[in-house]
Amino acid sequence: MPYRSLSAVLALTLAGTGCAAQARSDSPNLKIGYFQGAVAGPEAVVAADPGLASRVKAKIELRPIDSGVAGMAQLRAGAFPVVSGVGNPPFVGAFTSGTDVEVVFAESLDESGLVVSNAVRSNADLGKVGVLVGSTLDFQLRGWLKSQGLAGRVQIASFASEAAEAAAWKAHKIDAVYISQAFLLELKKHGGRVLTTAADIAKLGYAAVNLLAVSRPYAAKNRDVVQRLVCQISKAQTLAHGDQAAKYVRPAARFLGVRPDDAVEATKGYPYIPPAEETGWLKGADGTASSGRLAANFQRTGEFLVTQGRAKTAPSVAQAAAHIDLSFWDKAQAGGCA
């Protein structure tokens, strides 16, 4: 998620110039919408490492986005064909409103938390909570409030960026913020305490999944590029948690707007979906997307969007499955990542 600072401005400049690490001059351009913040997303790891980037065989250009909703809108407008790290509500909201987009890889689960000050000692003390509007965080927060019998009793303040809600919490304009890991570290330094986490809320049935989303027309015309990207994204996540994680995460920090040491610390233990669990998210035991965890999650997410007035109808599981492309991960598992 975004983090604005002087280093973020520098990262914007670097991202704007693109990263084509050892790509041939005749390689196609590949613009990817991505989030800045403390955690190194796999797209930043790939873009920062010449070895990984060269295997994509495209000139990678990272374009910062402020939210998943904005990222999906920009994808639909043609600003870029790929968004990395978009959550399930923005993705479902996009395809239910006509954006021709598909998931090709499930990257990670959210590592977010409900941050409160010392004045909030229990759930009953909550009065006004900030959250990124229309986001996966919004989905999880409202699910948690419902599960705790707080829906309708606690006021939700919607923000267009996480930086804005973090600032509002620091200024004591709101009691709490449900915010991503990228900001949790900072808010803890300002006396924040985590009341509940994304992992806790996921157990209640409100999982937050970050996705690699691709314009379907682009994927159809550029299957080789998308295939290589999926392979390297998966590899980057493994490397970011490996014995030499710092070697890959530190260079990626220049795209994130944070210090390399902070990126290494924040990425350590971040819940990337392990390769062994990827297939179960994309498809079920019968080999179809309809029986996978993502399709069920998208259907539940659609119901949330309807209750919030962000969608007219929730997609059926079959309709959700139509926006999950298994072929790239299947090929990767069958040795297609040479």
mmCIF file of C-alpha atoms in Angstrom:
data_model
loop_
_atom_site.group_PDB
_atom_site.id
_atom_site.type_symbol
_atom_site.label_atom_id
_atom_site.label_comp_id
_atom_site.label_asym_id
_atom_site.label_seq_id
_atom_site.Cartn_x
_atom_site.Cartn_y
_atom_site.Cartn_z
ATOM 1 C CA MET A 1 0.000 0.000 0.000
ATOM 2 C CA PRO A 2 1.192 3.590 -0.614
ATOM 3 C CA TYR A 3 3.551 5.479 1.672
ATOM 4 C CA ARG A 4 4.324 9.090 0.829
ATOM 5 C CA SER A 5 7.658 10.647 1.817
ATOM 6 C CA LEU A 6 10.673 12.276 0.183
ATOM 7 C CA SER A 7 11.955 8.814 -0.639
ATOM 8 C CA ALA A 8 8.560 8.004 -2.105
ATOM 9 C CA VAL A 9 8.902 10.972 -4.435
ATOM 10 C CA LEU A 10 12.281 9.657 -5.515
ATOM 11 C CA ALA A 11 10.731 6.231 -6.028
ATOM 12 C CA LEU A 12 8.045 7.780 -8.203
ATOM 13 C CA THR A 13 10.754 9.319 -10.347
ATOM 14 C CA LEU A 14 12.562 6.014 -10.668
ATOM 15 C CA ALA A 15 9.361 4.117 -11.380
ATOM 16 C CA GLY A 16 8.327 6.665 -13.971
ATOM 17 C CA THR A 17 11.510 6.065 -15.915
ATOM 18 C CA GLY A 18 10.802 2.332 -15.836
ATOM 19 C CA CYS A 19 13.077 -0.589 -15.159
ATOM 20 C CA ALA A 20 14.209 -2.702 -18.086
ATOM 21 C CA ALA A 21 16.986 -4.591 -16.330
ATOM 22 C CA GLN A 22 18.989 -6.188 -19.125
ATOM 23 C CA ALA A 23 15.944 -6.313 -21.409
ATOM 24 C CA ARG A 24 16.705 -6.180 -25.096
ATOM 25 C CA SER A 25 16.028 -2.922 -26.894
ATOM 26 C CA ASP A 26 13.330 -4.591 -28.979
ATOM 27 C CA SER A 27 11.539 -6.081 -25.957
ATOM 28 C CA PRO A 28 7.904 -5.075 -25.443
ATOM 29 C CA ASN A 29 7.033 -2.597 -22.702
ATOM 30 C CA LEU A 30 5.202 -3.984 -19.675
ATOM 31 C CA LYS A 31 3.650 -1.381 -17.388
ATOM 32 C CA ILE A 32 2.563 -2.663 -13.989
ATOM 33 C CA GLY A 33 0.477 -0.793 -11.429
ATOM 34 C CA TYR A 34 1.859 -1.404 -7.934
ATOM 35 C CA PHE A 35 1.711 -0.257 -4.320
ATOM 36 C CA GLN A 36 4.475 1.552 -2.509
ATOM 37 C CA GLY A 37 5.050 0.852 1.178
ATOM 38 C CA ALA A 38 7.325 -1.033 3.540
ATOM 39 C CA VAL A 39 6.589 -4.507 2.171
ATOM 40 C CA ALA A 40 8.428 -5.459 -1.010
ATOM 41 C CA GLY A 41 5.822 -6.667 -3.472
ATOM 42 C CA PRO A 42 7.036 -9.365 -5.873
ATOM 43 C CA GLU A 43 6.760 -6.995 -8.832
ATOM 44 C CA ALA A 44 9.281 -4.635 -7.174
ATOM 45 C CA VAL A 45 11.625 -7.531 -6.434
ATOM 46 C CA VAL A 46 11.455 -8.632 -10.064
ATOM 47 C CA ALA A 47 11.937 -5.121 -11.438
ATOM 48 C CA ALA A 48 14.924 -4.464 -9.170
ATOM 49 C CA ASP A 49 16.798 -7.671 -9.910
ATOM 50 C CA PRO A 50 18.467 -7.904 -13.363
ATOM 51 C CA GLY A 51 18.328 -11.693 -13.384
ATOM 52 C CA LEU A 52 14.609 -11.927 -12.656
ATOM 53 C CA ALA A 53 13.677 -8.968 -14.859
ATOM 54 C CA SER A 54 15.581 -10.284 -17.855
ATOM 55 C CA ARG A 55 13.602 -13.536 -17.780
ATOM 56 C CA VAL A 56 10.347 -11.656 -18.307
ATOM 57 C CA LYS A 57 11.814 -10.435 -21.612
ATOM 58 C CA ALA A 58 9.957 -7.146 -21.420
ATOM 59 C CA LYS A 59 10.821 -3.609 -20.354
ATOM 60 C CA ILE A 60 9.152 -3.442 -16.957
ATOM 61 C CA GLU A 61 7.814 -0.053 -15.910
ATOM 62 C CA LEU A 62 6.323 0.204 -12.417
ATOM 63 C CA ARG A 63 3.538 2.761 -12.008
ATOM 64 C CA PRO A 64 2.526 3.640 -8.393
ATOM 65 C CA ILE A 65 -1.167 3.501 -7.490
ATOM 66 C CA ASP A 66 -2.927 4.851 -4.401
ATOM 67 C CA SER A 67 -5.557 2.126 -4.079
ATOM 68 C CA GLY A 68 -6.866 -1.006 -5.730
ATOM 69 C CA VAL A 69 -9.978 0.845 -6.865
ATOM 70 C CA ALA A 70 -7.837 3.470 -8.585
ATOM 71 C CA GLY A 71 -5.584 0.780 -10.027
ATOM 72 C CA MET A 72 -8.494 -1.082 -11.591
ATOM 73 C CA ALA A 73 -9.863 2.173 -13.023
ATOM 74 C CA GLN A 74 -6.467 2.953 -14.550
ATOM 75 C CA LEU A 75 -6.193 -0.545 -15.982
ATOM 76 C CA ARG A 76 -9.620 -0.174 -17.567
ATOM 77 C CA ALA A 77 -8.550 3.199 -19.024
ATOM 78 C CA GLY A 78 -5.447 1.634 -20.574
ATOM 79 C CA ALA A 79 -2.770 3.164 -18.320
ATOM 80 C CA PHE A 80 -1.277 -0.296 -17.792
ATOM 81 C CA PRO A 81 -2.398 -3.886 -18.457
ATOM 82 C CA VAL A 82 -1.307 -5.390 -15.128
ATOM 83 C CA VAL A 83 -1.893 -4.575 -11.463
ATOM 84 C CA SER A 84 0.041 -6.339 -8.722
ATOM 85 C CA GLY A 85 -1.280 -6.636 -5.177
ATOM 86 C CA VAL A 86 -4.885 -5.603 -5.853
ATOM 87 C CA GLY A 87 -7.328 -6.902 -3.255
ATOM 88 C CA ASN A 88 -10.477 -8.919 -3.824
ATOM 89 C CA PRO A 89 -13.057 -6.087 -3.401
ATOM 90 C CA PRO A 90 -11.497 -3.767 -6.029
ATOM 91 C CA PHE A 91 -11.000 -6.719 -8.361
ATOM 92 C CA VAL A 92 -14.555 -8.033 -7.964
ATOM 93 C CA GLY A 93 -15.946 -4.520 -8.203
ATOM 94 C CA ALA A 94 -14.058 -4.051 -11.464
ATOM 95 C CA PHE A 95 -15.275 -7.150 -13.259
ATOM 96 C CA THR A 96 -18.858 -6.806 -12.026
ATOM 97 C CA SER A 97 -18.894 -3.305 -13.531
ATOM 98 C CA GLY A 98 -17.651 -4.504 -16.910
ATOM 99 C CA THR A 99 -13.847 -4.372 -16.741
ATOM 100 C CA ASP A 100 -12.469 -7.276 -18.775
ATOM 101 C CA VAL A 101 -9.874 -8.475 -16.273
ATOM 102 C CA GLU A 102 -8.699 -11.802 -14.899
ATOM 103 C CA VAL A 103 -6.605 -13.150 -12.025
ATOM 104 C CA VAL A 104 -3.547 -15.114 -13.103
ATOM 105 C CA PHE A 105 -1.878 -15.523 -9.701
ATOM 106 C CA ALA A 106 -2.821 -15.138 -6.032
ATOM 107 C CA GLU A 107 0.123 -13.354 -4.423
ATOM 108 C CA SER A 108 -0.506 -12.977 -0.717
ATOM 109 C CA LEU A 109 -2.880 -12.561 2.162
ATOM 110 C CA ASP A 110 -3.183 -9.215 3.870
ATOM 111 C CA GLU A 111 -1.125 -8.555 6.985
ATOM 112 C CA SER A 112 -3.202 -5.686 8.231
ATOM 113 C CA GLY A 113 -4.367 -4.689 11.667
ATOM 114 C CA LEU A 114 -6.779 -2.508 13.609
ATOM 115 C CA VAL A 115 -4.575 0.119 15.242
ATOM 116 C CA VAL A 116 -5.861 1.948 18.301
ATOM 117 C CA SER A 117 -4.401 4.313 20.896
ATOM 118 C CA ASN A 118 -4.014 3.477 24.573
ATOM 119 C CA ALA A 119 -7.343 5.230 25.198
ATOM 120 C CA VAL A 120 -9.148 2.352 23.446
ATOM 121 C CA ARG A 121 -9.016 -0.555 25.888
ATOM 122 C CA SER A 122 -11.761 -2.737 24.403
ATOM 123 C CA ASN A 123 -14.130 -3.038 21.456
ATOM 124 C CA ALA A 124 -16.707 -1.006 23.371
ATOM 125 C CA ASP A 125 -14.426 2.044 23.307
ATOM 126 C CA LEU A 126 -14.413 2.256 19.505
ATOM 127 C CA GLY A 127 -16.285 5.213 18.076
ATOM 128 C CA LYS A 128 -14.848 6.098 14.661
ATOM 129 C CA VAL A 129 -12.600 3.855 12.568
ATOM 130 C CA GLY A 130 -10.769 4.848 9.378
ATOM 131 C CA VAL A 131 -10.295 2.555 6.402
ATOM 132 C CA LEU A 132 -9.357 2.714 2.719
ATOM 133 C CA VAL A 133 -12.664 2.993 0.881
ATOM 134 C CA GLY A 134 -13.725 0.046 -1.276
ATOM 135 C CA SER A 135 -10.615 -1.934 -0.407
ATOM 136 C CA THR A 136 -9.939 -5.411 0.908
ATOM 137 C CA LEU A 137 -9.341 -3.717 4.237
ATOM 138 C CA ASP A 138 -12.855 -2.235 4.065
ATOM 139 C CA PHE A 139 -14.249 -5.719 3.390
ATOM 140 C CA GLN A 140 -12.423 -7.185 6.383
ATOM 141 C CA LEU A 141 -13.193 -4.340 8.785
ATOM 142 C CA ARG A 142 -16.931 -4.453 8.100
ATOM 143 C CA GLY A 143 -16.894 -8.236 8.426
ATOM 144 C CA TRP A 144 -15.153 -7.961 11.787
ATOM 145 C CA LEU A 145 -17.525 -5.262 13.051
ATOM 146 C CA LYS A 146 -20.470 -7.462 12.091
ATOM 147 C CA SER A 147 -18.962 -10.479 13.845
ATOM 148 C CA GLN A 148 -18.426 -8.406 17.008
ATOM 149 C CA GLY A 149 -21.944 -6.967 17.037
ATOM 150 C CA LEU A 150 -20.559 -3.496 16.325
ATOM 151 C CA ALA A 151 -22.047 -2.908 12.860
ATOM 152 C CA GLY A 152 -24.090 0.276 12.986
ATOM 153 C CA ARG A 153 -22.669 1.244 16.374
ATOM 154 C CA VAL A 154 -19.164 2.163 15.197
ATOM 155 C CA GLN A 155 -18.809 4.900 12.589
ATOM 156 C CA ILE A 156 -16.627 4.092 9.581
ATOM 157 C CA ALA A 157 -14.625 6.945 8.084
ATOM 158 C CA SER A 158 -13.685 6.229 4.459
ATOM 159 C CA PHE A 159 -10.393 7.529 3.088
ATOM 160 C CA ALA A 160 -8.995 7.675 -0.432
ATOM 161 C CA SER A 161 -5.496 6.682 0.700
ATOM 162 C CA GLU A 162 -3.890 4.972 3.663
ATOM 163 C CA ALA A 163 -1.541 7.913 4.118
ATOM 164 C CA ALA A 164 -4.592 10.124 4.728
ATOM 165 C CA GLU A 165 -6.146 7.821 7.296
ATOM 166 C CA ALA A 166 -2.813 7.390 9.104
ATOM 167 C CA ALA A 167 -2.518 11.176 9.304
ATOM 168 C CA ALA A 168 -6.063 11.453 10.662
ATOM 169 C CA TRP A 169 -5.287 8.915 13.391
ATOM 170 C CA LYS A 170 -2.089 10.742 14.381
ATOM 171 C CA ALA A 171 -4.112 13.960 14.588
ATOM 172 C CA HIS A 172 -6.642 12.210 16.910
ATOM 173 C CA LYS A 173 -9.494 12.796 14.462
ATOM 174 C CA ILE A 174 -10.427 9.101 14.545
ATOM 175 C CA ASP A 175 -10.154 6.443 17.258
ATOM 176 C CA ALA A 176 -8.659 3.706 15.139
ATOM 177 C CA VAL A 177 -7.527 2.696 11.666
ATOM 178 C CA TYR A 178 -7.703 -0.656 9.952
ATOM 179 C CA ILE A 179 -4.541 -0.387 7.907
ATOM 180 C CA SER A 180 -1.933 -2.442 6.037
ATOM 181 C CA GLN A 181 1.402 -3.713 7.309
ATOM 182 C CA ALA A 182 3.170 -0.934 5.427
ATOM 183 C CA PHE A 183 1.733 1.551 7.953
ATOM 184 C CA LEU A 184 1.480 -0.642 11.045
ATOM 185 C CA LEU A 185 5.194 -0.289 11.785
ATOM 186 C CA GLU A 186 5.006 3.493 11.612
ATOM 187 C CA LEU A 187 1.859 3.810 13.725
ATOM 188 C CA LYS A 188 3.274 1.516 16.398
ATOM 189 C CA LYS A 189 6.171 3.951 16.715
ATOM 190 C CA HIS A 190 3.555 6.631 17.454
ATOM 191 C CA GLY A 191 2.032 4.643 20.296
ATOM 192 C CA GLY A 192 -0.411 2.542 18.305
ATOM 193 C CA ARG A 193 -1.590 -0.862 19.543
ATOM 194 C CA VAL A 194 -3.030 -3.611 17.325
ATOM 195 C CA LEU A 195 -6.452 -4.696 18.567
ATOM 196 C CA THR A 196 -7.059 -7.400 15.926
ATOM 197 C CA THR A 197 -5.296 -8.604 12.777
ATOM 198 C CA ALA A 198 -6.142 -9.711 9.252
ATOM 199 C CA ALA A 199 -5.253 -13.290 10.205
ATOM 200 C CA ASP A 200 -7.788 -13.177 13.048
ATOM 201 C CA ILE A 201 -10.474 -11.774 10.765
ATOM 202 C CA ALA A 202 -9.744 -14.301 8.006
ATOM 203 C CA LYS A 203 -10.652 -17.053 10.476
ATOM 204 C CA LEU A 204 -14.090 -15.452 10.725
ATOM 205 C CA GLY A 205 -14.610 -16.000 6.977
ATOM 206 C CA TYR A 206 -13.418 -12.657 5.618
ATOM 207 C CA ALA A 207 -10.123 -13.429 3.881
ATOM 208 C CA ALA A 208 -8.221 -10.636 2.185
ATOM 209 C CA VAL A 209 -6.301 -11.835 -0.877
ATOM 210 C CA ASN A 210 -3.884 -9.753 -2.938
ATOM 211 C CA LEU A 211 -3.865 -10.644 -6.614
ATOM 212 C CA LEU A 212 -1.937 -10.333 -9.859
ATOM 213 C CA ALA A 213 -4.621 -9.030 -12.209
ATOM 214 C CA VAL A 214 -4.230 -8.725 -15.979
ATOM 215 C CA SER A 215 -6.380 -7.199 -18.685
ATOM 216 C CA ARG A 216 -7.894 -10.192 -20.486
ATOM 217 C CA PRO A 217 -7.322 -8.760 -23.994
ATOM 218 C CA TYR A 218 -3.669 -8.123 -23.099
ATOM 219 C CA ALA A 219 -3.238 -11.642 -21.723
ATOM 220 C CA ALA A 220 -4.765 -13.132 -24.867
ATOM 221 C CA LYS A 221 -2.367 -11.202 -27.130
ATOM 222 C CA ASN A 222 0.739 -11.501 -24.940
ATOM 223 C CA ARG A 223 0.549 -14.950 -23.405
ATOM 224 C CA ASP A 224 4.335 -15.463 -23.398
ATOM 225 C CA VAL A 225 4.943 -12.227 -21.485
ATOM 226 C CA VAL A 226 2.242 -12.990 -18.924
ATOM 227 C CA GLN A 227 3.528 -16.539 -18.533
ATOM 228 C CA ARG A 228 7.056 -15.358 -17.843
ATOM 229 C CA LEU A 229 5.760 -12.699 -15.449
ATOM 230 C CA VAL A 230 3.798 -15.267 -13.434
ATOM 231 C CA CYS A 231 6.880 -17.467 -13.225
ATOM 232 C CA GLN A 232 9.116 -14.659 -11.997
ATOM 233 C CA ILE A 233 6.522 -13.246 -9.581
ATOM 234 C CA SER A 234 6.277 -16.669 -7.958
ATOM 235 C CA LYS A 235 10.059 -17.003 -7.836
ATOM 236 C CA ALA A 236 10.452 -13.512 -6.368
ATOM 237 C CA GLN A 237 8.113 -14.341 -3.487
ATOM 238 C CA THR A 238 10.129 -17.450 -2.679
ATOM 239 C CA LEU A 239 13.412 -15.533 -2.811
ATOM 240 C CA ALA A 240 12.031 -12.737 -0.620
ATOM 241 C CA HIS A 241 11.591 -15.299 2.157
ATOM 242 C CA GLY A 242 14.729 -17.302 1.460
ATOM 243 C CA ASP A 243 18.177 -17.368 3.057
ATOM 244 C CA GLN A 244 19.308 -14.471 0.841
ATOM 245 C CA ALA A 245 16.132 -12.419 1.189
ATOM 246 C CA ALA A 246 17.966 -9.152 1.881
ATOM 247 C CA LYS A 247 19.863 -9.513 -1.399
ATOM 248 C CA TYR A 248 16.555 -9.262 -3.286
ATOM 249 C CA VAL A 249 14.518 -7.020 -0.997
ATOM 250 C CA ARG A 250 17.046 -4.235 -0.403
ATOM 251 C CA PRO A 251 17.325 -3.236 -4.107
ATOM 252 C CA ALA A 252 13.522 -3.279 -4.380
ATOM 253 C CA ALA A 253 13.287 -0.588 -1.693
ATOM 254 C CA ARG A 254 14.029 2.100 -4.276
ATOM 255 C CA PHE A 255 10.560 1.495 -5.711
ATOM 256 C CA LEU A 256 8.865 1.399 -2.311
ATOM 257 C CA GLY A 257 9.641 4.783 -0.820
ATOM 258 C CA VAL A 258 11.228 3.353 2.355
ATOM 259 C CA ARG A 259 14.713 2.590 3.650
ATOM 260 C CA PRO A 260 16.151 -0.792 2.603
ATOM 261 C CA ASP A 261 16.413 -1.955 6.219
ATOM 262 C CA ASP A 262 12.737 -1.171 6.779
ATOM 263 C CA ALA A 263 11.777 -3.088 3.638
ATOM 264 C CA VAL A 264 13.762 -6.135 4.772
ATOM 265 C CA GLU A 265 12.127 -6.071 8.205
ATOM 266 C CA ALA A 266 8.578 -5.539 6.897
ATOM 267 C CA THR A 267 8.856 -8.204 4.191
ATOM 268 C CA LYS A 268 10.206 -10.790 6.609
ATOM 269 C CA GLY A 269 7.323 -13.098 7.438
ATOM 270 C CA TYR A 270 4.862 -11.270 5.145
ATOM 271 C CA PRO A 271 2.157 -13.810 4.201
ATOM 272 C CA TYR A 272 2.970 -14.507 0.575
ATOM 273 C CA ILE A 273 0.972 -17.536 -0.529
ATOM 274 C CA PRO A 274 3.427 -20.490 -0.715
ATOM 275 C CA PRO A 275 3.654 -22.323 -4.069
ATOM 276 C CA ALA A 276 2.239 -25.432 -2.387
ATOM 277 C CA GLU A 277 -0.969 -23.512 -1.544
ATOM 278 C CA GLU A 278 -1.324 -21.516 -4.775
ATOM 279 C CA THR A 279 -3.201 -24.213 -6.662
ATOM 280 C CA GLY A 280 -5.828 -24.520 -3.931
ATOM 281 C CA TRP A 281 -6.658 -20.840 -4.240
ATOM 282 C CA LEU A 282 -6.998 -20.964 -8.020
ATOM 283 C CA LYS A 283 -8.865 -24.254 -8.350
ATOM 284 C CA GLY A 284 -10.422 -27.101 -6.413
ATOM 285 C CA ALA A 285 -9.941 -30.854 -6.349
ATOM 286 C CA ASP A 286 -11.938 -31.254 -9.555
ATOM 287 C CA GLY A 287 -9.486 -29.030 -11.425
ATOM 288 C CA THR A 288 -11.893 -26.143 -12.026
ATOM 289 C CA ALA A 289 -11.785 -22.556 -10.799
ATOM 290 C CA SER A 290 -15.400 -22.864 -9.632
ATOM 291 C CA SER A 291 -14.367 -25.150 -6.782
ATOM 292 C CA GLY A 292 -11.307 -23.135 -5.756
ATOM 293 C CA ARG A 293 -11.055 -20.845 -2.748
ATOM 294 C CA LEU A 294 -10.793 -17.682 -4.843
ATOM 295 C CA ALA A 295 -14.139 -18.157 -6.598
ATOM 296 C CA ALA A 296 -15.931 -18.647 -3.278
ATOM 297 C CA ASN A 297 -14.114 -15.638 -1.848
ATOM 298 C CA PHE A 298 -15.111 -13.494 -4.837
ATOM 299 C CA GLN A 299 -18.757 -14.481 -4.455
ATOM 300 C CA ARG A 300 -18.726 -13.481 -0.775
ATOM 301 C CA THR A 301 -16.890 -10.272 -1.660
ATOM 302 C CA GLY A 302 -19.597 -9.470 -4.205
ATOM 303 C CA GLU A 303 -22.240 -9.741 -1.506
ATOM 304 C CA PHE A 304 -20.242 -7.235 0.557
ATOM 305 C CA LEU A 305 -20.070 -4.831 -2.391
ATOM 306 C CA VAL A 306 -23.839 -5.039 -2.864
ATOM 307 C CA THR A 307 -24.494 -4.174 0.784
ATOM 308 C CA GLN A 308 -22.214 -1.148 0.379
ATOM 309 C CA GLY A 309 -23.926 -0.006 -2.812
ATOM 310 C CA ARG A 310 -20.800 -0.581 -4.882
ATOM 311 C CA ALA A 311 -22.322 -3.323 -7.041
ATOM 312 C CA LYS A 312 -25.864 -4.013 -8.206
ATOM 313 C CA THR A 313 -25.642 -7.781 -7.908
ATOM 314 C CA ALA A 314 -23.174 -10.272 -6.494
ATOM 315 C CA PRO A 315 -21.586 -12.654 -9.009
ATOM 316 C CA SER A 316 -22.350 -16.329 -8.808
ATOM 317 C CA VAL A 317 -19.433 -18.667 -8.151
ATOM 318 C CA ALA A 318 -19.463 -19.600 -11.846
ATOM 319 C CA GLN A 319 -19.360 -15.956 -12.897
ATOM 320 C CA ALA A 320 -16.478 -15.303 -10.502
ATOM 321 C CA ALA A 321 -14.615 -18.345 -11.790
ATOM 322 C CA ALA A 322 -14.804 -16.952 -15.324
ATOM 323 C CA HIS A 323 -12.353 -14.263 -14.196
ATOM 324 C CA ILE A 324 -9.763 -16.716 -12.878
ATOM 325 C CA ASP A 325 -7.267 -17.949 -15.486
ATOM 326 C CA LEU A 326 -5.659 -21.202 -14.356
ATOM 327 C CA SER A 327 -3.582 -21.761 -17.466
ATOM 328 C CA PHE A 328 -0.509 -19.727 -16.532
ATOM 329 C CA TRP A 329 -0.016 -21.341 -13.129
ATOM 330 C CA ASP A 330 -0.802 -24.790 -14.549
ATOM 331 C CA LYS A 331 1.879 -24.322 -17.189
ATOM 332 C CA ALA A 332 4.329 -23.054 -14.588
ATOM 333 C CA GLN A 333 3.725 -26.212 -12.531
ATOM 334 C CA ALA A 334 4.253 -28.340 -15.610
ATOM 335 C CA GLY A 335 7.755 -26.973 -16.227
ATOM 336 C CA GLY A 336 6.792 -23.876 -18.162
ATOM 337 C CA CYS A 337 9.167 -21.574 -16.256
ATOM 338 C CA ALA A 338 12.371 -22.420 -18.093
#
